[in-house]
Short mmCIF file of N, CA and C in Angstrom, two decimals:
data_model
loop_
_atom_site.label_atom_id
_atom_site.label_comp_id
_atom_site.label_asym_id
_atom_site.label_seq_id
_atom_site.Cartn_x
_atom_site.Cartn_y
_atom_site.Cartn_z
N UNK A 1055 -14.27 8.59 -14.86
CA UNK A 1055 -13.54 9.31 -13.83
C UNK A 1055 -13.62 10.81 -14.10
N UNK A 1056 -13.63 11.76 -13.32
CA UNK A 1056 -13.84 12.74 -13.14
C UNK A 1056 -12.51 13.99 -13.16
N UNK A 1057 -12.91 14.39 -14.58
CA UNK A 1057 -11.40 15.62 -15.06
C UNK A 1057 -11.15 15.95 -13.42
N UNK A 1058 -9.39 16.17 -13.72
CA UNK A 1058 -8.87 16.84 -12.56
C UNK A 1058 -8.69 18.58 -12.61
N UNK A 1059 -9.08 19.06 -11.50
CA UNK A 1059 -9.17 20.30 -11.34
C UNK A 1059 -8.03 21.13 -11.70
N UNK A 1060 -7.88 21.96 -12.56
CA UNK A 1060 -6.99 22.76 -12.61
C UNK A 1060 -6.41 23.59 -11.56
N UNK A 1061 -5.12 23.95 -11.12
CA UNK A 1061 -4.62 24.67 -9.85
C UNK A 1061 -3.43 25.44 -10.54
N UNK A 1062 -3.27 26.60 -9.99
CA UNK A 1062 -2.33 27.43 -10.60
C UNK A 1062 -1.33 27.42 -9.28
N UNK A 1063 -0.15 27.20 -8.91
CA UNK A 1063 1.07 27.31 -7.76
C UNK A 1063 1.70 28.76 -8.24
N UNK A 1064 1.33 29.58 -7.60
CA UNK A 1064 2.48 30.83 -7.06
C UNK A 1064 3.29 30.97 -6.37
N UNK A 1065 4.24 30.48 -6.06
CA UNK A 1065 5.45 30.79 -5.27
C UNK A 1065 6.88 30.90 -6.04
N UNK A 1066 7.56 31.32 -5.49
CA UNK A 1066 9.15 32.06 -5.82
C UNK A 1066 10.29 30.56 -5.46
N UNK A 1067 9.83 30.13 -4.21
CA UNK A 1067 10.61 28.98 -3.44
C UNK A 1067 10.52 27.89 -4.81
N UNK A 1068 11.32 27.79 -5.32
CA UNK A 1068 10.88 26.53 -6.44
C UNK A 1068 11.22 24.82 -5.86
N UNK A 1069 11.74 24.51 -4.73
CA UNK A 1069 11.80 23.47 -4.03
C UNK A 1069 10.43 23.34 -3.51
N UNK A 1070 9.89 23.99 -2.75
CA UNK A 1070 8.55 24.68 -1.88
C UNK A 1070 7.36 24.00 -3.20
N UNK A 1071 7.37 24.62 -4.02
CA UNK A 1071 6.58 24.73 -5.30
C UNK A 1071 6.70 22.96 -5.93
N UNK A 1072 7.70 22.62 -6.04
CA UNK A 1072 7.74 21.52 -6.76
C UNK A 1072 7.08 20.57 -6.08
N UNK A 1073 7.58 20.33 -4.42
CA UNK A 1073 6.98 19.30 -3.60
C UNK A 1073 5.73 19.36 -3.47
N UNK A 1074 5.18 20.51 -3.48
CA UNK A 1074 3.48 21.12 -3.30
C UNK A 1074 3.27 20.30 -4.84
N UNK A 1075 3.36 21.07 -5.28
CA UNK A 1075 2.64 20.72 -6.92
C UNK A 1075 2.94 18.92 -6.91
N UNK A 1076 3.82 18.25 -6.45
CA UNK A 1076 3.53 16.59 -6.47
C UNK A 1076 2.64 16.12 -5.45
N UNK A 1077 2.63 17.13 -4.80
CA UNK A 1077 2.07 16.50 -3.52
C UNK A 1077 0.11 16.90 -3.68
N UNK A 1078 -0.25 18.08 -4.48
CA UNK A 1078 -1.47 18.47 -4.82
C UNK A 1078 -1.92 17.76 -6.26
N UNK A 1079 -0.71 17.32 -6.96
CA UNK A 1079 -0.71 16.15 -8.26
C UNK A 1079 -1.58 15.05 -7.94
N UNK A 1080 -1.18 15.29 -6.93
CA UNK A 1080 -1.33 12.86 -6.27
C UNK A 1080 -2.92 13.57 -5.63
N UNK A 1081 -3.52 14.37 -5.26
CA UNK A 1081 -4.65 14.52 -4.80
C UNK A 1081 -5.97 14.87 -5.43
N UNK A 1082 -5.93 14.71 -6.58
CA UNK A 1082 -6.13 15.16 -7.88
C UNK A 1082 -6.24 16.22 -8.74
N UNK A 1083 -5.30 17.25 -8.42
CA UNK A 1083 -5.10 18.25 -9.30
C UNK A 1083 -4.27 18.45 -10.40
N UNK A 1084 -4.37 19.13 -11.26
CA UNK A 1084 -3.42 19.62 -12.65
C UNK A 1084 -2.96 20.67 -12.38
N UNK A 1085 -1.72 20.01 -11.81
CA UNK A 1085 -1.31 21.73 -11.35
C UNK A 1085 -0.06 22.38 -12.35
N UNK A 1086 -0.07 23.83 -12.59
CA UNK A 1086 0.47 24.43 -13.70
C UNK A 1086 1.69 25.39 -12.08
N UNK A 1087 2.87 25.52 -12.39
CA UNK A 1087 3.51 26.41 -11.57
C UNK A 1087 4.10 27.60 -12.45
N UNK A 1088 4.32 28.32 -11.20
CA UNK A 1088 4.95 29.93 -11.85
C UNK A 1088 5.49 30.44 -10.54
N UNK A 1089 6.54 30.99 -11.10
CA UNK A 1089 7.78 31.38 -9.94
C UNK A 1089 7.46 32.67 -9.79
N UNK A 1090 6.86 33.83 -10.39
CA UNK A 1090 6.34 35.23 -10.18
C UNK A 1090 5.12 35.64 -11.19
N UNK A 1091 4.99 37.10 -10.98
CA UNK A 1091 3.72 37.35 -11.43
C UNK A 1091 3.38 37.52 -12.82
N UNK A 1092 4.14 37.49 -13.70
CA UNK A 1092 4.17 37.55 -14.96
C UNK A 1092 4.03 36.51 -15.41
N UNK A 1093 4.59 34.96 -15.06
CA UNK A 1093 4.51 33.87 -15.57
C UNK A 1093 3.37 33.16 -15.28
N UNK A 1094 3.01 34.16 -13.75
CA UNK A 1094 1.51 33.24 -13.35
C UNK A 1094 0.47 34.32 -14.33
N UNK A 1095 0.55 35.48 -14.39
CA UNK A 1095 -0.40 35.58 -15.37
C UNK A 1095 -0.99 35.01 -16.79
N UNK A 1096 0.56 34.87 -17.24
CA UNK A 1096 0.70 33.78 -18.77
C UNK A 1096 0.35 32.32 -18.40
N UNK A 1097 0.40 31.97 -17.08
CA UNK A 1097 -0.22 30.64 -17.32
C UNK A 1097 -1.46 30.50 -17.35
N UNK A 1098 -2.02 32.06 -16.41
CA UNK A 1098 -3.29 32.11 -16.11
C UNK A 1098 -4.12 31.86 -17.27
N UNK A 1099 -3.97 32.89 -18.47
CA UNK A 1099 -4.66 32.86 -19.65
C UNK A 1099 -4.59 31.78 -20.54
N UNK A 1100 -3.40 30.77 -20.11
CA UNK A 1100 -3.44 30.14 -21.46
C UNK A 1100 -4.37 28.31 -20.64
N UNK A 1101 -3.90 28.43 -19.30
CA UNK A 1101 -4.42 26.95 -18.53
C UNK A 1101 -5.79 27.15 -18.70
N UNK A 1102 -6.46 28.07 -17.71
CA UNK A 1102 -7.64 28.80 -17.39
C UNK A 1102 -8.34 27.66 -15.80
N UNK A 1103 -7.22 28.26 -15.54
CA UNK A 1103 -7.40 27.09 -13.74
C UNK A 1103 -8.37 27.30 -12.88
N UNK A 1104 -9.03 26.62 -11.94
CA UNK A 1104 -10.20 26.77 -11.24
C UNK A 1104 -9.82 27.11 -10.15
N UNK A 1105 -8.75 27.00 -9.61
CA UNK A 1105 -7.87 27.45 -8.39
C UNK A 1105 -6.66 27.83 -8.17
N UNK A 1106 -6.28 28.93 -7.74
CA UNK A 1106 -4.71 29.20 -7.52
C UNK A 1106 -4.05 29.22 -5.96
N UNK A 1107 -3.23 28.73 -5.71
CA UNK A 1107 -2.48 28.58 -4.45
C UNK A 1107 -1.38 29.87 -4.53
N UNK A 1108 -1.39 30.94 -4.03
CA UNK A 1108 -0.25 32.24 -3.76
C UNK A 1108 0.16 32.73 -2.90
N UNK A 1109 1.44 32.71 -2.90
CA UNK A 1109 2.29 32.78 -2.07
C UNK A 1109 2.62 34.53 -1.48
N UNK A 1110 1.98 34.70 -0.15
CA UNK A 1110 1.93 36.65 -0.41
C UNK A 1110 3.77 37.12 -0.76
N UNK A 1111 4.84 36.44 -0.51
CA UNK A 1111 5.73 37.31 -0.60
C UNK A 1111 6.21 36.01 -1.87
N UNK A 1112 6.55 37.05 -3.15
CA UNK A 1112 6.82 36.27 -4.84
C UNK A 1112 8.20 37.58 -5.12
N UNK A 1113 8.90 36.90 -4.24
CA UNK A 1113 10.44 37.83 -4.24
C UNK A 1113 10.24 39.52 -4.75
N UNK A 1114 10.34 39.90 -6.01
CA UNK A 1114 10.25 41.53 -5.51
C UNK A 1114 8.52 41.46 -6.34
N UNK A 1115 7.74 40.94 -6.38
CA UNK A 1115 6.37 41.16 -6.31
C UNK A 1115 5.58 40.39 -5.28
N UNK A 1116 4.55 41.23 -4.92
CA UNK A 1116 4.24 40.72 -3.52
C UNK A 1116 2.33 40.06 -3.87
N UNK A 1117 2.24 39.17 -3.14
CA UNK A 1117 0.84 38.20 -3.79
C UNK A 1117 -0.52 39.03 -3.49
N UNK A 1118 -0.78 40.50 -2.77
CA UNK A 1118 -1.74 40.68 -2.09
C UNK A 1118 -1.91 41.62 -3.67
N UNK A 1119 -0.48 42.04 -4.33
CA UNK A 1119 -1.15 42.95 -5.50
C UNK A 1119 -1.41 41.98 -6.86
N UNK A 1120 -0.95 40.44 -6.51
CA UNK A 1120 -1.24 39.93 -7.52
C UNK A 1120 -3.44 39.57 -7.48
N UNK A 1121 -3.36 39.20 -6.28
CA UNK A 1121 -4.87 38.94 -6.47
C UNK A 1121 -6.05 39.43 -7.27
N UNK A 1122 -5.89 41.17 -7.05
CA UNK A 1122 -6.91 41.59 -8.41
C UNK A 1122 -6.56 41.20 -9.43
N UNK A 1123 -5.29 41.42 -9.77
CA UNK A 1123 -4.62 40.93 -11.29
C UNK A 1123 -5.68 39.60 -11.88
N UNK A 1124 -5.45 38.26 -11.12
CA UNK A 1124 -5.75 37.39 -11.20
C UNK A 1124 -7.54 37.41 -12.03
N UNK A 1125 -8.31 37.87 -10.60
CA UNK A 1125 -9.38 38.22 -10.39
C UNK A 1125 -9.89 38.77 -11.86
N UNK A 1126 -9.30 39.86 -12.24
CA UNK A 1126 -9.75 40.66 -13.73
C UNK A 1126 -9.87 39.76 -14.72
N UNK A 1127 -8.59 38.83 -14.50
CA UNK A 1127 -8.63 37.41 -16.06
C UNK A 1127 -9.73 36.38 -15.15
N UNK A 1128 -9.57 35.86 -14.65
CA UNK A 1128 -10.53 35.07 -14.22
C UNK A 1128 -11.36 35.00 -13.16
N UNK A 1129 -12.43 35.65 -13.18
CA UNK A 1129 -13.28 35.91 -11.90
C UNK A 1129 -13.86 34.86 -10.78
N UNK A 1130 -14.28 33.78 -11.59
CA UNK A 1130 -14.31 32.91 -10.54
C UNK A 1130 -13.13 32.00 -10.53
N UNK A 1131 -12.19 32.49 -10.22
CA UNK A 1131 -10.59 31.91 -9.46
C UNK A 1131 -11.18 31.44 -8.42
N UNK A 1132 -10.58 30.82 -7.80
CA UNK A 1132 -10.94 30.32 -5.87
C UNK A 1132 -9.21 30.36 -5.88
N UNK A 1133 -8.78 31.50 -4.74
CA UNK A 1133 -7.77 31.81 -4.45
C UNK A 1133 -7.55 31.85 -3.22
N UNK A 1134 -6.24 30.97 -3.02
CA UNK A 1134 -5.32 30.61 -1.56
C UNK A 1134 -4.61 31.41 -0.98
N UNK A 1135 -4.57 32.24 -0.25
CA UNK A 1135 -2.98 32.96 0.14
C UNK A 1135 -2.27 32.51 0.96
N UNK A 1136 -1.11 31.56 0.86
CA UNK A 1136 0.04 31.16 2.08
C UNK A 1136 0.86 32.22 2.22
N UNK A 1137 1.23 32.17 3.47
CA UNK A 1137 2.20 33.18 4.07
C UNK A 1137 3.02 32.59 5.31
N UNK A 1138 4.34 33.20 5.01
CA UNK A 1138 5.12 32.55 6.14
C UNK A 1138 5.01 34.14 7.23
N UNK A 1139 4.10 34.91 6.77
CA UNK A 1139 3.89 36.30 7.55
C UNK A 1139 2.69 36.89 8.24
N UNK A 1140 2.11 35.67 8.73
CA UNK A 1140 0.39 35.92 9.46
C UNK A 1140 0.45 37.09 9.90
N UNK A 1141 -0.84 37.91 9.74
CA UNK A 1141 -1.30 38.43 11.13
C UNK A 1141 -2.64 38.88 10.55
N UNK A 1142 -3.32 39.44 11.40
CA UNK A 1142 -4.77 39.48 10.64
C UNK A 1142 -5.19 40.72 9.71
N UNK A 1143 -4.30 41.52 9.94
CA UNK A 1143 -4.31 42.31 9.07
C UNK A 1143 -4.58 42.13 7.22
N UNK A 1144 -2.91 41.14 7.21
CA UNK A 1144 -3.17 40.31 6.43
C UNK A 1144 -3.53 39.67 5.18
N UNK A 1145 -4.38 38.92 6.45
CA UNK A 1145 -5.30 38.10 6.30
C UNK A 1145 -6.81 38.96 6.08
N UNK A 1146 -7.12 39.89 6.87
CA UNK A 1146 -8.18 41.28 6.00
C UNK A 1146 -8.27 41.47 4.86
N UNK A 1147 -6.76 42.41 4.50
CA UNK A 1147 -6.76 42.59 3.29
C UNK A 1147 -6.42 41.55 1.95
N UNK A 1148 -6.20 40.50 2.05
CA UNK A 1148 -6.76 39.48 1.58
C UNK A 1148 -7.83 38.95 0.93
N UNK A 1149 -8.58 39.04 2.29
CA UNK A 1149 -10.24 39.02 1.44
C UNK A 1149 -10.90 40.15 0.87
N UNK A 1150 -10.22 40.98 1.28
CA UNK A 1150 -10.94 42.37 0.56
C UNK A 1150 -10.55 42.10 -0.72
N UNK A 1151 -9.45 42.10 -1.23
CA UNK A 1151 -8.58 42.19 -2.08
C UNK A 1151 -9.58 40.52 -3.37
N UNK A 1152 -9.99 39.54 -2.33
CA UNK A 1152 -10.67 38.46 -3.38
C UNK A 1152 -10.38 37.08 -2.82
N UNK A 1153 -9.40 36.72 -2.19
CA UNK A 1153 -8.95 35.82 -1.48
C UNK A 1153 -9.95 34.83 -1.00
N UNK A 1154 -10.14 33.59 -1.24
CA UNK A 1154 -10.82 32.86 -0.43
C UNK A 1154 -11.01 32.41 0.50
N UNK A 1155 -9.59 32.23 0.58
CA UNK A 1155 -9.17 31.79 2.05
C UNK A 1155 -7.19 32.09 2.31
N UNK A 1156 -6.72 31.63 3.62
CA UNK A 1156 -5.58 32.30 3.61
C UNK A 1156 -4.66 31.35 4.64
N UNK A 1157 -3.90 30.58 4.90
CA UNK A 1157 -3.13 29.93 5.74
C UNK A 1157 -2.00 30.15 5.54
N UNK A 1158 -1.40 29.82 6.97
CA UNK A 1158 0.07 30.19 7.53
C UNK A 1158 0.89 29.44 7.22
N UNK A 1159 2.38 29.37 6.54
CA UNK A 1159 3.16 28.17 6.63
C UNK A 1159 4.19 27.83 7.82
N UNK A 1160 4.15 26.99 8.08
CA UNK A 1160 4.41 25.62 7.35
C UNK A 1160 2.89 24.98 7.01
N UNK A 1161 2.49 24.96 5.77
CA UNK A 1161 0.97 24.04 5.90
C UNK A 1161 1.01 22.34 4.80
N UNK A 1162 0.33 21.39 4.78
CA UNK A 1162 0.50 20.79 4.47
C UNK A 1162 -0.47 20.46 3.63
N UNK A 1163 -0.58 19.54 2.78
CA UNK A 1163 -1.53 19.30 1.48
C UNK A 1163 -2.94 19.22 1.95
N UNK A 1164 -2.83 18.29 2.65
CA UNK A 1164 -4.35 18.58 2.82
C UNK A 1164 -5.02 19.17 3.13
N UNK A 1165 -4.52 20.27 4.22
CA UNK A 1165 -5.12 21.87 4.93
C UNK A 1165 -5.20 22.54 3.68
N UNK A 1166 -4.59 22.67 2.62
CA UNK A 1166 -4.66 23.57 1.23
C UNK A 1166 -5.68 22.64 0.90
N UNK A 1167 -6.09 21.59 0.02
CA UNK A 1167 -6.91 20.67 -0.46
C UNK A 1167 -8.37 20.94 0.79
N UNK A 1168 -8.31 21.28 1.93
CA UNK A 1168 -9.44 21.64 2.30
C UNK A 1168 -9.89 22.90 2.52
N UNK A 1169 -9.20 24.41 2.48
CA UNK A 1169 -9.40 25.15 2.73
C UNK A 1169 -9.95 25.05 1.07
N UNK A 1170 -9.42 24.32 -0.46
CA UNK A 1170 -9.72 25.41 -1.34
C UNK A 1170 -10.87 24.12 -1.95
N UNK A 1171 -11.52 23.64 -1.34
CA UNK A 1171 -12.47 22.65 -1.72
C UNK A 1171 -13.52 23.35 -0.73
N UNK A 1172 -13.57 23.80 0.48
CA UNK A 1172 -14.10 24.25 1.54
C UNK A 1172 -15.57 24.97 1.05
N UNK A 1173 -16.39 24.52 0.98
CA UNK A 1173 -18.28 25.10 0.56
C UNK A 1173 -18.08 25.93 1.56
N UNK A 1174 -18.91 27.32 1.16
CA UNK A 1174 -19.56 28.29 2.17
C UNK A 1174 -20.12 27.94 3.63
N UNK A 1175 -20.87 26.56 3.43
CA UNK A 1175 -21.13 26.59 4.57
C UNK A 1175 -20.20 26.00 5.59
N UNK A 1176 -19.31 24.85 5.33
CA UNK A 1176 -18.49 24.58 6.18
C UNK A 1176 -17.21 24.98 6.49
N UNK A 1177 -16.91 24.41 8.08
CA UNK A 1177 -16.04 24.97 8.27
C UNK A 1177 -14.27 23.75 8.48
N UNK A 1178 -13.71 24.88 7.91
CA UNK A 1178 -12.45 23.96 7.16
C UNK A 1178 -11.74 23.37 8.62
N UNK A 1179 -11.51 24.87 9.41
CA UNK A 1179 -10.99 24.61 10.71
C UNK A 1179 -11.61 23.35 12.02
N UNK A 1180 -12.38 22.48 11.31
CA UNK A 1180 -12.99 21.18 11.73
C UNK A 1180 -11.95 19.72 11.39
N UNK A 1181 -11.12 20.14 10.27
CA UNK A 1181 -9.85 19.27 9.79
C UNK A 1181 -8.89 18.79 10.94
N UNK A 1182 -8.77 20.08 11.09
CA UNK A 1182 -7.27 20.03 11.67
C UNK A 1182 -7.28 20.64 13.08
N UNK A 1183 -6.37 19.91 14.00
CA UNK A 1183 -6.44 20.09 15.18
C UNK A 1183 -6.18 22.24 15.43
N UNK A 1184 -7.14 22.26 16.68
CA UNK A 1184 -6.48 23.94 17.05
C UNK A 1184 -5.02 23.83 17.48
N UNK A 1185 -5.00 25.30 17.26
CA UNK A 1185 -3.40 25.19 17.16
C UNK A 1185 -2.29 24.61 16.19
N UNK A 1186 -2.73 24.13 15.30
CA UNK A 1186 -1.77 23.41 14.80
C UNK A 1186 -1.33 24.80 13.33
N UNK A 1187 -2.29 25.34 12.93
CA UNK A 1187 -1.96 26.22 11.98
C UNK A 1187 -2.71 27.76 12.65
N UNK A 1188 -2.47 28.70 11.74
CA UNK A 1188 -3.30 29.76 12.04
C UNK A 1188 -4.28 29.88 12.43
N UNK A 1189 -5.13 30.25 12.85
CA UNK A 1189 -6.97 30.86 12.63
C UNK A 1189 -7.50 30.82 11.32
N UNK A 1190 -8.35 30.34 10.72
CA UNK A 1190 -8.80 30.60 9.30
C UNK A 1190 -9.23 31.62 9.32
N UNK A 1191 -9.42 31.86 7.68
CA UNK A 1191 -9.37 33.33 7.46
C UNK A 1191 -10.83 34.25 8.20
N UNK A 1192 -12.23 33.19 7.98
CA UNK A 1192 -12.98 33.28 8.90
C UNK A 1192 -13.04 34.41 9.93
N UNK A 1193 -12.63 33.53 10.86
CA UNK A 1193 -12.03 33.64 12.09
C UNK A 1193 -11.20 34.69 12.18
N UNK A 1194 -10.36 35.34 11.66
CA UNK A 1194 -9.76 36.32 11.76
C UNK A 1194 -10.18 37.42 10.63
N UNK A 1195 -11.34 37.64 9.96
CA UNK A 1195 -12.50 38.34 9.75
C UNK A 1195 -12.92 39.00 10.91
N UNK A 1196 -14.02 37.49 11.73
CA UNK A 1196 -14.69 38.01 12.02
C UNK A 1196 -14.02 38.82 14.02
N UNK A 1197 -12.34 38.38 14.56
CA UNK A 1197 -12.16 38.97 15.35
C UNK A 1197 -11.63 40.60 15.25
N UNK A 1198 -11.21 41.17 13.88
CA UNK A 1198 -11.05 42.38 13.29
C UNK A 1198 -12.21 43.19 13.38
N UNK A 1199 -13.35 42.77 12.48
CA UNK A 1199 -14.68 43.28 12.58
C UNK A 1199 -15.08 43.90 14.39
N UNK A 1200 -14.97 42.74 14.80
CA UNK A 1200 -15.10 42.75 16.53
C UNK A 1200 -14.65 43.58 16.97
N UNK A 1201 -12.84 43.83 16.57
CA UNK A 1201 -12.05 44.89 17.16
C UNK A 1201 -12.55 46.41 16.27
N UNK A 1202 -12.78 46.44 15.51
CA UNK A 1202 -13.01 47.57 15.22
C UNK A 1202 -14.44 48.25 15.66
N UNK A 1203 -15.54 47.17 15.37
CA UNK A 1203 -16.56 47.44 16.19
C UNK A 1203 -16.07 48.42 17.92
N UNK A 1204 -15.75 47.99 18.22
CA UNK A 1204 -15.20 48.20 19.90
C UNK A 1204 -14.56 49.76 19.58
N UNK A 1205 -13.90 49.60 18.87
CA UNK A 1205 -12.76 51.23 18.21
C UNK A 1205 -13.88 51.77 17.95
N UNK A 1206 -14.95 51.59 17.13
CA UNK A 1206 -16.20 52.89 16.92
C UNK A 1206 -17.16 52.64 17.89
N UNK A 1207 -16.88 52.03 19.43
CA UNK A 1207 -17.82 52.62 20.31
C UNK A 1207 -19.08 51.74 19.84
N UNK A 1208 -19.53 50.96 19.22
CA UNK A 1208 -20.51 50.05 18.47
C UNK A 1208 -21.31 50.64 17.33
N UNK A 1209 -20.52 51.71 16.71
CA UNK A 1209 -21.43 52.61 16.17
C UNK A 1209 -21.20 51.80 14.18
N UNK A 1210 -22.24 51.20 14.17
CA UNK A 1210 -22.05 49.94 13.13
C UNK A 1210 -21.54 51.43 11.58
N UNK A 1211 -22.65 51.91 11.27
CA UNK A 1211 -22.12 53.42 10.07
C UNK A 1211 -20.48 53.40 10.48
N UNK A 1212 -20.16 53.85 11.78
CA UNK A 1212 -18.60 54.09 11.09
C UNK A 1212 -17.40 52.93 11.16
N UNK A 1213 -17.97 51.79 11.89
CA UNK A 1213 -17.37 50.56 12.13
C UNK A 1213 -16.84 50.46 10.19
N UNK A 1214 -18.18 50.37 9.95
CA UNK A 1214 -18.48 50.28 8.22
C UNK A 1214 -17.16 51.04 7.23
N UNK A 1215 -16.90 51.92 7.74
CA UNK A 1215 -16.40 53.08 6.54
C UNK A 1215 -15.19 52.54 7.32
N UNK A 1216 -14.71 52.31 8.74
CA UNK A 1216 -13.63 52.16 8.80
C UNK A 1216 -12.64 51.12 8.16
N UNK A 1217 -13.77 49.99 8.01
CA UNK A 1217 -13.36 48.45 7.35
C UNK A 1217 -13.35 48.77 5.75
N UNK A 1218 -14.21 49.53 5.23
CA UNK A 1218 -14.34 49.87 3.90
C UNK A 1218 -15.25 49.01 3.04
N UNK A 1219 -16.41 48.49 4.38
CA UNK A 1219 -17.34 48.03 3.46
C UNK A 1219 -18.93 48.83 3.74
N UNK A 1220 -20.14 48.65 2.50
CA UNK A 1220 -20.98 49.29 3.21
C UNK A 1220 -21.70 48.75 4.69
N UNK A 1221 -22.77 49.85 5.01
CA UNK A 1221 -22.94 49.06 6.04
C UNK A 1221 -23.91 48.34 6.40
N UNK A 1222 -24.62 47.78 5.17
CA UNK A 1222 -25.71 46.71 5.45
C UNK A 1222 -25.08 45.25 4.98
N UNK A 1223 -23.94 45.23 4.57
CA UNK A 1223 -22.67 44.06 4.12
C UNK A 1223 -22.37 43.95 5.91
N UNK A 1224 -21.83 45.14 6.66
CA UNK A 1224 -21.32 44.76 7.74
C UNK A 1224 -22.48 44.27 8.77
N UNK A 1225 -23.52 44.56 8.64
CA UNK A 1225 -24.76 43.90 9.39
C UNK A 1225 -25.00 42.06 9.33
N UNK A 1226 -24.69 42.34 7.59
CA UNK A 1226 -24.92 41.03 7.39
C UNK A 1226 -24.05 39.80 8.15
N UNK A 1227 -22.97 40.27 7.65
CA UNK A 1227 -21.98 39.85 8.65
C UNK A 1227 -21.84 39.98 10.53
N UNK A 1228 -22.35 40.83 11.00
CA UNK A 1228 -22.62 40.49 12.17
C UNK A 1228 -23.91 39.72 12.56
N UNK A 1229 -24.67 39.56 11.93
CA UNK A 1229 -25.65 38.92 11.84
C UNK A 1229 -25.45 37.26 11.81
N UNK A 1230 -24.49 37.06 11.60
CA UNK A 1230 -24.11 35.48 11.37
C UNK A 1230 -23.35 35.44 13.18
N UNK A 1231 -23.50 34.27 13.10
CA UNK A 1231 -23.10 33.95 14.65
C UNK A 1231 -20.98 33.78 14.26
N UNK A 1232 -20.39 33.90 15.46
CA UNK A 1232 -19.29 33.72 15.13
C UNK A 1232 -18.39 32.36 14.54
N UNK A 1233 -17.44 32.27 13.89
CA UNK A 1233 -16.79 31.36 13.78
C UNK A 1233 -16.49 30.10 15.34
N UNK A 1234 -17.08 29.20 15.13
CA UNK A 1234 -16.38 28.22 16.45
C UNK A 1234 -14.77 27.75 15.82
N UNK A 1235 -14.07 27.45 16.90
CA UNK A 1235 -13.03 26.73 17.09
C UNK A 1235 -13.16 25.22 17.81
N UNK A 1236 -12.37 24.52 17.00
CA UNK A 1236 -12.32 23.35 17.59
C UNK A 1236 -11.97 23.27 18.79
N UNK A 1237 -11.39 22.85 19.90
CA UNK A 1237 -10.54 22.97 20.53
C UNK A 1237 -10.63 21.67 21.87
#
């Protein structure tokens, strides 16, 4: 049988946290919890987990400044961001920041279990009915990009500097066809 994956739980909610962590237990993970950012760092170094689930608001530390943190000790993390505070903003700075992916709560085990199992090429938002959760992070990438495109007039150079990436990264990325939705 096949070791179970290590998972690191970030959240503050320790009811929230406990039911997750039994409920990502039974699916086959080893999951280690931490109620803020200090304890998830100390678990970080001592577990050395293949995935972390984080929660963007961790009472007076907030999850978007924990992500580099993370990132510096362990680079290939595959990192979750739940939020009971969508918007795509976000959800942007998120992935800038390292994020793999990012869902809205209320979410349930298996939308986490597929967003953080989720290969490059597929798409997670094939799970679960539209509507039922956010936009994946995807998806609200690539309608930002769009909107800002439109704000620089199509002028891809400053589209680029406005997003803060270079601009043969932002080519690349328009270059891919858009995210579909189920629907």
């Amino acid at each position: 049988m096949d070791k179970p994956e290590r998972l690191l739980l970030i959240d503050d909610d320790e009811t929230f946290a406990r039911v997750l962590a039994r409920a990502l237990g039974a699916r086959g993970f080893q999951v280690s919890v931490a109620h803020d950012a200090a304890s998830a760092l100390s678990l970080l170094r001592r577990e050395h987990p293949t995935h972390a689930v984080l929660d963007l608001k961790l009472g007076a530390d907030n999850g978007l400044t924990l992500i580099p943190q993370l990132l510096a000790i362990a680079p290939h993390l595959r990192i979750l961001l739940l939020t009971g505070y969508a918007s795509i903003a976000t959800a942007v700075e998120a992935i800038k920041r390292g994020a793999h992916d990012y869902l809205a709560k209320p979410v349930d085990a298996d939308a986490i279990v597929r967003a953080l199992r989720d290969d490059e090429g597929a798409e997670p938002e094939a799970a679960a009915p539209a509507g039922e959760h956010a936009p994946p992070l995807r998806r609200l990438e690539w309608e930002h990009i769009q909107r800002v495109l439109v704000e620089s007039e199509g002028n891809i150079s400053e589209a680029a500097r406005r997003l803060g990436l270079h601009r043969r990264t932002l080519q690349r990325k328009l270059a891919k066809h858009p995210v579909r939705e189920r629907g």
